PDB file of C-alpha atoms in Angstrom:
ATOM      1  CA  MET A  21     -58.736  24.235 -13.374  1.00  0.00           C
ATOM      2  CA  PRO A  22     -58.377  26.589 -16.535  1.00  0.00           C
ATOM      3  CA  THR A  23     -55.280  28.419 -18.084  1.00  0.00           C
ATOM      4  CA  LEU A  24     -55.886  32.396 -18.221  1.00  0.00           C
ATOM      5  CA  ILE A  25     -54.062  34.295 -20.659  1.00  0.00           C
ATOM      6  CA  LEU A  26     -53.778  37.430 -19.815  1.00  0.00           C
ATOM      7  CA  VAL A  27     -53.248  40.338 -22.473  1.00  0.00           C
ATOM      8  CA  ARG A  28     -51.995  43.619 -21.774  1.00  0.00           C
ATOM      9  CA  HIS A  29     -53.933  46.444 -24.232  1.00  0.00           C
ATOM     10  CA  GLY A  30     -51.592  47.814 -26.854  1.00  0.00           C
ATOM     11  CA  ARG A  31     -49.582  50.955 -26.729  1.00  0.00           C
ATOM     12  CA  SER A  32     -51.996  53.818 -26.166  1.00  0.00           C
ATOM     13  CA  THR A  33     -51.867  57.537 -27.049  1.00  0.00           C
ATOM     14  CA  ALA A  34     -51.870  57.893 -23.100  1.00  0.00           C
ATOM     15  CA  ASN A  35     -48.931  55.703 -22.928  1.00  0.00           C
ATOM     16  CA  THR A  36     -46.846  57.806 -25.702  1.00  0.00           C
ATOM     17  CA  ALA A  37     -48.025  61.272 -24.037  1.00  0.00           C
ATOM     18  CA  GLY A  38     -46.780  60.059 -20.685  1.00  0.00           C
ATOM     19  CA  LEU A  39     -50.141  60.348 -18.999  1.00  0.00           C
ATOM     20  CA  LEU A  40     -52.037  58.203 -16.299  1.00  0.00           C
ATOM     21  CA  ALA A  41     -55.104  57.273 -18.498  1.00  0.00           C
ATOM     22  CA  GLY A  42     -57.118  55.543 -15.686  1.00  0.00           C
ATOM     23  CA  TRP A  43     -60.489  55.727 -16.968  1.00  0.00           C
ATOM     24  CA  THR A  44     -60.427  58.511 -19.075  1.00  0.00           C
ATOM     25  CA  PRO A  45     -62.561  58.302 -21.969  1.00  0.00           C
ATOM     26  CA  GLY A  46     -61.367  58.183 -25.610  1.00  0.00           C
ATOM     27  CA  VAL A  47     -57.607  56.790 -25.045  1.00  0.00           C
ATOM     28  CA  ALA A  48     -57.065  54.796 -28.275  1.00  0.00           C
ATOM     29  CA  LEU A  49     -54.255  52.886 -29.367  1.00  0.00           C
ATOM     30  CA  ASP A  50     -51.758  54.590 -31.331  1.00  0.00           C
ATOM     31  CA  GLU A  51     -50.042  53.520 -34.249  1.00  0.00           C
ATOM     32  CA  ARG A  52     -47.966  51.043 -32.839  1.00  0.00           C
ATOM     33  CA  GLY A  53     -50.555  49.962 -30.670  1.00  0.00           C
ATOM     34  CA  THR A  54     -52.762  49.046 -33.434  1.00  0.00           C
ATOM     35  CA  GLU A  55     -49.599  47.076 -35.155  1.00  0.00           C
ATOM     36  CA  GLN A  56     -49.459  45.014 -32.070  1.00  0.00           C
ATOM     37  CA  ALA A  57     -52.950  44.113 -31.984  1.00  0.00           C
ATOM     38  CA  ALA A  58     -52.902  43.143 -35.514  1.00  0.00           C
ATOM     39  CA  ALA A  59     -50.399  40.762 -34.877  1.00  0.00           C
ATOM     40  CA  LEU A  60     -52.244  39.277 -31.912  1.00  0.00           C
ATOM     41  CA  PRO A  61     -54.260  36.652 -33.807  1.00  0.00           C
ATOM     42  CA  GLY A  62     -51.138  35.344 -35.147  1.00  0.00           C
ATOM     43  CA  ARG A  63     -49.205  35.085 -31.823  1.00  0.00           C
ATOM     44  CA  LEU A  64     -52.300  33.156 -30.303  1.00  0.00           C
ATOM     45  CA  ALA A  65     -53.283  30.832 -33.365  1.00  0.00           C
ATOM     46  CA  GLY A  66     -52.084  27.686 -31.366  1.00  0.00           C
ATOM     47  CA  LEU A  67     -54.316  28.211 -28.474  1.00  0.00           C
ATOM     48  CA  PRO A  68     -57.859  27.116 -28.436  1.00  0.00           C
ATOM     49  CA  LEU A  69     -59.396  29.870 -26.629  1.00  0.00           C
ATOM     50  CA  ARG A  70     -62.745  29.295 -25.277  1.00  0.00           C
ATOM     51  CA  GLU A  71     -63.801  32.738 -23.990  1.00  0.00           C
ATOM     52  CA  ALA A  72     -62.685  36.238 -24.151  1.00  0.00           C
ATOM     53  CA  VAL A  73     -63.198  38.910 -21.264  1.00  0.00           C
ATOM     54  CA  ILE A  74     -62.305  42.529 -21.878  1.00  0.00           C
ATOM     55  CA  SER A  75     -62.170  45.514 -19.994  1.00  0.00           C
ATOM     56  CA  PRO A  76     -64.753  47.942 -21.133  1.00  0.00           C
ATOM     57  CA  LEU A  77     -61.987  50.598 -21.803  1.00  0.00           C
ATOM     58  CA  GLN A  78     -61.324  51.680 -25.435  1.00  0.00           C
ATOM     59  CA  ARG A  79     -57.737  50.657 -25.675  1.00  0.00           C
ATOM     60  CA  CYS A  80     -58.590  46.894 -24.458  1.00  0.00           C
ATOM     61  CA  GLN A  81     -61.544  46.793 -26.837  1.00  0.00           C
ATOM     62  CA  GLU A  82     -59.291  47.850 -29.705  1.00  0.00           C
ATOM     63  CA  THR A  83     -56.600  45.474 -28.832  1.00  0.00           C
ATOM     64  CA  VAL A  84     -58.935  42.448 -29.039  1.00  0.00           C
ATOM     65  CA  ARG A  85     -60.791  43.607 -32.252  1.00  0.00           C
ATOM     66  CA  PRO A  86     -58.451  41.728 -34.716  1.00  0.00           C
ATOM     67  CA  LEU A  87     -58.741  38.668 -32.694  1.00  0.00           C
ATOM     68  CA  LEU A  88     -62.359  38.546 -32.721  1.00  0.00           C
ATOM     69  CA  GLU A  89     -62.309  39.323 -36.375  1.00  0.00           C
ATOM     70  CA  ALA A  90     -60.205  36.344 -36.738  1.00  0.00           C
ATOM     71  CA  ARG A  91     -62.247  34.124 -34.519  1.00  0.00           C
ATOM     72  CA  PRO A  92     -65.831  35.225 -34.766  1.00  0.00           C
ATOM     73  CA  ASP A  93     -67.387  32.406 -33.261  1.00  0.00           C
ATOM     74  CA  LEU A  94     -65.268  33.206 -29.888  1.00  0.00           C
ATOM     75  CA  PRO A  95     -67.621  34.376 -27.176  1.00  0.00           C
ATOM     76  CA  VAL A  96     -66.584  37.762 -25.677  1.00  0.00           C
ATOM     77  CA  HIS A  97     -67.805  39.451 -22.338  1.00  0.00           C
ATOM     78  CA  THR A  98     -67.177  42.716 -20.808  1.00  0.00           C
ATOM     79  CA  ASP A  99     -66.147  42.843 -17.480  1.00  0.00           C
ATOM     80  CA  GLU A 100     -65.464  46.256 -15.268  1.00  0.00           C
ATOM     81  CA  ARG A 101     -63.890  44.304 -12.761  1.00  0.00           C
ATOM     82  CA  ILE A 102     -60.614  43.985 -14.614  1.00  0.00           C
ATOM     83  CA  GLY A 103     -60.746  47.764 -15.994  1.00  0.00           C
ATOM     84  CA  GLU A 104     -58.039  49.985 -15.271  1.00  0.00           C
ATOM     85  CA  CYS A 105     -57.504  51.228 -11.492  1.00  0.00           C
ATOM     86  CA  HIS A 106     -59.565  54.061 -10.652  1.00  0.00           C
ATOM     87  CA  TYR A 107     -56.856  56.823 -10.255  1.00  0.00           C
ATOM     88  CA  GLY A 108     -59.492  59.586  -9.438  1.00  0.00           C
ATOM     89  CA  ASP A 109     -57.670  63.068  -9.348  1.00  0.00           C
ATOM     90  CA  TRP A 110     -54.850  61.762 -10.946  1.00  0.00           C
ATOM     91  CA  SER A 111     -56.647  60.526 -13.956  1.00  0.00           C
ATOM     92  CA  GLY A 112     -55.444  62.048 -17.107  1.00  0.00           C
ATOM     93  CA  ARG A 113     -52.475  64.076 -15.449  1.00  0.00           C
ATOM     94  CA  LYS A 114     -48.913  63.857 -16.649  1.00  0.00           C
ATOM     95  CA  LEU A 115     -46.650  61.285 -14.939  1.00  0.00           C
ATOM     96  CA  ALA A 116     -43.898  63.577 -14.643  1.00  0.00           C
ATOM     97  CA  GLU A 117     -45.901  65.848 -12.568  1.00  0.00           C
ATOM     98  CA  LEU A 118     -47.422  63.079 -10.152  1.00  0.00           C
ATOM     99  CA  LYS A 119     -43.619  62.069  -9.530  1.00  0.00           C
ATOM    100  CA  ASP A 120     -43.617  64.894  -6.745  1.00  0.00           C
ATOM    101  CA  GLU A 121     -46.624  64.080  -5.286  1.00  0.00           C
ATOM    102  CA  PRO A 122     -46.144  62.426  -1.738  1.00  0.00           C
ATOM    103  CA  LEU A 123     -48.540  59.495  -2.572  1.00  0.00           C
ATOM    104  CA  MET A 124     -46.245  58.591  -5.356  1.00  0.00           C
ATOM    105  CA  GLU A 125     -43.401  57.269  -2.764  1.00  0.00           C
ATOM    106  CA  VAL A 126     -46.475  55.305  -0.949  1.00  0.00           C
ATOM    107  CA  VAL A 127     -47.296  53.842  -4.612  1.00  0.00           C
ATOM    108  CA  GLN A 128     -43.749  52.451  -5.167  1.00  0.00           C
ATOM    109  CA  SER A 129     -42.960  51.433  -1.962  1.00  0.00           C
ATOM    110  CA  HIS A 130     -46.021  50.773   0.003  1.00  0.00           C
ATOM    111  CA  PRO A 131     -48.835  50.018  -2.559  1.00  0.00           C
ATOM    112  CA  SER A 132     -51.171  48.377   0.003  1.00  0.00           C
ATOM    113  CA  ALA A 133     -51.312  51.379   1.636  1.00  0.00           C
ATOM    114  CA  ALA A 134     -52.060  53.537  -1.213  1.00  0.00           C
ATOM    115  CA  ALA A 135     -55.250  54.919  -2.201  1.00  0.00           C
ATOM    116  CA  PHE A 136     -56.035  57.617  -4.977  1.00  0.00           C
ATOM    117  CA  PRO A 137     -57.877  60.906  -4.177  1.00  0.00           C
ATOM    118  CA  GLY A 138     -61.237  60.614  -5.760  1.00  0.00           C
ATOM    119  CA  GLY A 139     -60.578  57.070  -6.835  1.00  0.00           C
ATOM    120  CA  GLU A 140     -59.895  53.922  -5.404  1.00  0.00           C
ATOM    121  CA  SER A 141     -57.017  52.034  -3.316  1.00  0.00           C
ATOM    122  CA  MET A 142     -55.179  49.582  -4.895  1.00  0.00           C
ATOM    123  CA  ARG A 143     -55.840  46.920  -2.426  1.00  0.00           C
ATOM    124  CA  ALA A 144     -59.425  47.110  -3.698  1.00  0.00           C
ATOM    125  CA  MET A 145     -58.082  47.275  -7.395  1.00  0.00           C
ATOM    126  CA  GLN A 146     -56.483  43.867  -6.562  1.00  0.00           C
ATOM    127  CA  HIS A 147     -59.493  42.385  -4.811  1.00  0.00           C
ATOM    128  CA  ARG A 148     -61.891  42.928  -7.712  1.00  0.00           C
ATOM    129  CA  ALA A 149     -59.505  41.760 -10.301  1.00  0.00           C
ATOM    130  CA  ALA A 150     -58.952  38.563  -8.382  1.00  0.00           C
ATOM    131  CA  GLU A 151     -62.424  37.966  -7.581  1.00  0.00           C
ATOM    132  CA  ALA A 152     -63.237  38.505 -11.324  1.00  0.00           C
ATOM    133  CA  VAL A 153     -60.521  35.657 -12.133  1.00  0.00           C
ATOM    134  CA  ARG A 154     -61.897  33.209  -9.731  1.00  0.00           C
ATOM    135  CA  ASP A 155     -65.386  33.794 -10.791  1.00  0.00           C
ATOM    136  CA  TRP A 156     -64.305  33.047 -14.604  1.00  0.00           C
ATOM    137  CA  ASN A 157     -62.068  30.129 -13.658  1.00  0.00           C
ATOM    138  CA  ALA A 158     -65.304  28.521 -12.354  1.00  0.00           C
ATOM    139  CA  ARG A 159     -67.588  29.664 -15.333  1.00  0.00           C
ATOM    140  CA  VAL A 160     -65.085  28.416 -17.803  1.00  0.00           C
ATOM    141  CA  GLU A 161     -64.130  25.091 -16.099  1.00  0.00           C
ATOM    142  CA  ARG A 162     -68.175  24.354 -15.569  1.00  0.00           C
ATOM    143  CA  GLU A 163     -68.966  25.207 -19.275  1.00  0.00           C
ATOM    144  CA  HIS A 164     -65.628  23.934 -21.136  1.00  0.00           C
ATOM    145  CA  GLY A 165     -63.672  21.526 -18.703  1.00  0.00           C
ATOM    146  CA  ALA A 166     -60.590  21.692 -16.627  1.00  0.00           C
ATOM    147  CA  ASP A 167     -58.371  22.160 -19.288  1.00  0.00           C
ATOM    148  CA  ALA A 168     -59.938  25.037 -21.218  1.00  0.00           C
ATOM    149  CA  VAL A 169     -57.861  28.048 -22.006  1.00  0.00           C
ATOM    150  CA  TYR A 170     -59.564  31.624 -21.948  1.00  0.00           C
ATOM    151  CA  LEU A 171     -58.417  35.029 -22.433  1.00  0.00           C
ATOM    152  CA  MET A 172     -58.506  38.360 -20.422  1.00  0.00           C
ATOM    153  CA  CYS A 173     -57.484  41.628 -22.047  1.00  0.00           C
ATOM    154  CA  SER A 174     -56.605  44.147 -19.278  1.00  0.00           C
ATOM    155  CA  HIS A 175     -54.291  46.808 -17.855  1.00  0.00           C
ATOM    156  CA  GLY A 176     -51.134  47.001 -16.704  1.00  0.00           C
ATOM    157  CA  ASP A 177     -51.234  47.254 -12.920  1.00  0.00           C
ATOM    158  CA  ILE A 178     -54.201  44.943 -12.796  1.00  0.00           C
ATOM    159  CA  ILE A 179     -51.984  42.001 -14.550  1.00  0.00           C
ATOM    160  CA  LYS A 180     -49.401  42.936 -12.215  1.00  0.00           C
ATOM    161  CA  ALA A 181     -51.733  42.520  -9.290  1.00  0.00           C
ATOM    162  CA  LEU A 182     -53.174  39.319 -10.502  1.00  0.00           C
ATOM    163  CA  VAL A 183     -49.575  38.024 -10.983  1.00  0.00           C
ATOM    164  CA  ALA A 184     -48.831  38.995  -7.398  1.00  0.00           C
ATOM    165  CA  ASP A 185     -51.978  37.253  -6.215  1.00  0.00           C
ATOM    166  CA  ALA A 186     -51.203  34.032  -7.947  1.00  0.00           C
ATOM    167  CA  LEU A 187     -47.704  34.016  -6.703  1.00  0.00           C
ATOM    168  CA  GLY A 188     -48.837  34.524  -3.184  1.00  0.00           C
ATOM    169  CA  LEU A 189     -46.705  37.738  -3.039  1.00  0.00           C
ATOM    170  CA  HIS A 190     -47.782  40.807  -0.935  1.00  0.00           C
ATOM    171  CA  LEU A 191     -49.130  43.747  -3.051  1.00  0.00           C
ATOM    172  CA  ASP A 192     -46.393  45.600  -1.598  1.00  0.00           C
ATOM    173  CA  LEU A 193     -44.084  43.605  -4.023  1.00  0.00           C
ATOM    174  CA  PHE A 194     -46.020  43.934  -7.189  1.00  0.00           C
ATOM    175  CA  GLN A 195     -44.193  46.721  -8.428  1.00  0.00           C
ATOM    176  CA  ARG A 196     -41.269  44.566  -9.278  1.00  0.00           C
ATOM    177  CA  VAL A 197     -43.339  43.035 -12.116  1.00  0.00           C
ATOM    178  CA  SER A 198     -43.396  44.325 -15.402  1.00  0.00           C
ATOM    179  CA  VAL A 199     -45.681  43.687 -18.492  1.00  0.00           C
ATOM    180  CA  GLU A 200     -45.193  45.651 -21.321  1.00  0.00           C
ATOM    181  CA  PRO A 201     -48.055  46.694 -24.002  1.00  0.00           C
ATOM    182  CA  CYS A 202     -49.557  43.857 -25.655  1.00  0.00           C
ATOM    183  CA  SER A 203     -47.445  41.176 -23.615  1.00  0.00           C
ATOM    184  CA  VAL A 204     -48.873  37.884 -22.939  1.00  0.00           C
ATOM    185  CA  THR A 205     -48.642  36.560 -19.197  1.00  0.00           C
ATOM    186  CA  ALA A 206     -50.258  33.037 -18.434  1.00  0.00           C
ATOM    187  CA  ILE A 207     -51.450  31.617 -15.200  1.00  0.00           C
ATOM    188  CA  ARG A 208     -52.478  27.897 -15.000  1.00  0.00           C
ATOM    189  CA  TYR A 209     -54.647  27.634 -12.350  1.00  0.00           C
ATOM    190  CA  THR A 210     -54.792  23.938 -10.555  1.00  0.00           C
ATOM    191  CA  ARG A 211     -56.742  22.687  -7.364  1.00  0.00           C
ATOM    192  CA  LEU A 212     -53.534  22.978  -5.262  1.00  0.00           C
ATOM    193  CA  ARG A 213     -52.015  26.301  -6.428  1.00  0.00           C
ATOM    194  CA  PRO A 214     -51.525  28.678  -9.578  1.00  0.00           C
ATOM    195  CA  TYR A 215     -48.566  28.175 -11.831  1.00  0.00           C
ATOM    196  CA  LEU A 216     -46.967  31.322 -13.543  1.00  0.00           C
ATOM    197  CA  VAL A 217     -45.961  30.008 -16.950  1.00  0.00           C
ATOM    198  CA  ARG A 218     -45.421  33.061 -19.096  1.00  0.00           C
ATOM    199  CA  LEU A 219     -44.634  36.874 -17.941  1.00  0.00           C
ATOM    200  CA  GLY A 220     -44.755  39.704 -19.964  1.00  0.00           C
ATOM    201  CA  ASP A 221     -44.137  37.702 -23.197  1.00  0.00           C
ATOM    202  CA  THR A 222     -44.011  40.084 -26.410  1.00  0.00           C
ATOM    203  CA  GLY A 223     -41.736  37.649 -28.706  1.00  0.00           C
ATOM    204  CA  ASP A 224     -39.400  40.655 -28.886  1.00  0.00           C
ATOM    205  CA  LEU A 225     -36.452  41.143 -27.192  1.00  0.00           C
ATOM    206  CA  SER A 226     -35.617  44.512 -27.931  1.00  0.00           C
ATOM    207  CA  SER A 227     -36.926  46.037 -24.637  1.00  0.00           C
ATOM    208  CA  LEU A 228     -33.905  44.361 -22.985  1.00  0.00           C
ATOM    209  CA  ALA A 229     -31.445  46.252 -24.956  1.00  0.00           C
ATOM    210  CA  PRO A 230     -29.531  49.315 -23.231  1.00  0.00           C
ATOM    211  CA  ARG A 231     -31.531  52.456 -23.804  1.00  0.00           C
ATOM    212  CA  GLU A 232     -30.051  56.012 -24.583  1.00  0.00           C
ATOM    213  CA  THR A 233     -31.885  57.201 -21.768  1.00  0.00           C
ATOM    214  CA  PRO A 234     -31.930  54.444 -18.869  1.00  0.00           C
ATOM    215  CA  PRO A 235     -34.988  53.738 -17.626  1.00  0.00           C
ATOM    216  CA  GLU A 236     -36.309  55.120 -14.286  1.00  0.00           C
ATOM    217  CA  ASP A 237     -35.841  53.135 -11.077  1.00  0.00           C
ATOM    218  CA  ASP A 238     -39.524  53.806 -10.256  1.00  0.00           C
ATOM    219  CA  ALA A 239     -42.086  51.313 -11.393  1.00  0.00           C
ATOM    220  CA  PRO A 240     -44.191  53.400 -14.041  1.00  0.00           C
ATOM    221  CA  VAL A 241     -47.851  53.678 -12.765  1.00  0.00           C
ATOM    222  CA  GLY A 242     -50.412  52.169 -15.003  1.00  0.00           C
ATOM    223  CA  GLY A 243     -47.838  49.861 -16.699  1.00  0.00           C
ATOM    224  CA  GLY A 244     -45.699  52.055 -19.016  1.00  0.00           C
ATOM    225  CA  ALA A 245     -45.045  52.534 -22.645  1.00  0.00           C
ATOM    226  CA  GLY A 246     -42.745  49.812 -23.084  1.00  0.00           C
ATOM    227  CA  ALA A 247     -39.791  49.449 -25.380  1.00  0.00           C
ATOM    228  CA  PRO A 248     -39.208  52.637 -27.591  1.00  0.00           C
TER     229      PRO A 248
END
């Protein structure tokens, strides 16, 4: 079965503003995110990508644009199932404010029980994304063969949920996974099991250096802004 290259969108204006973007329209890449997207074609140059599947949200479309310009013959598709979690009434709010919401403790410690007011549950988010991957795996293998490689550009919580699914982890453990903006995560699917062969690879180790302000213990909902 195929190898899936999962790319998180580049750093966005919502990331740097500390906002939980969700499906809020008009959330674009910031200057650094644009630079990250411009570097993506070079990072993926050695991969014979057969298809590209993209979240409909602007920040993902902008992330993949340089890659599509470099590979004009690459078939591209938009799939809402890999769009960001529907955070409902939380969308567009500051993460610093949401930290005091009782639901945040559930999101952090028991996400399989978390459902966002006016939005969707985290279980539903994982289910739709995993179903999308299974559908695309079958299609890519059917059209391009069992060794094909294809790309999905999606969002932090979606990618973390897909990693948990591939590893057989309960959704309650998915907050232990971290994927930075424009990082590459690769999952090779086989008949017996998936193999996680890359996780959150940015080609840059600067995010591992000590920071002036230590990172929070809580997992950043939506994925966070990455290294400063």
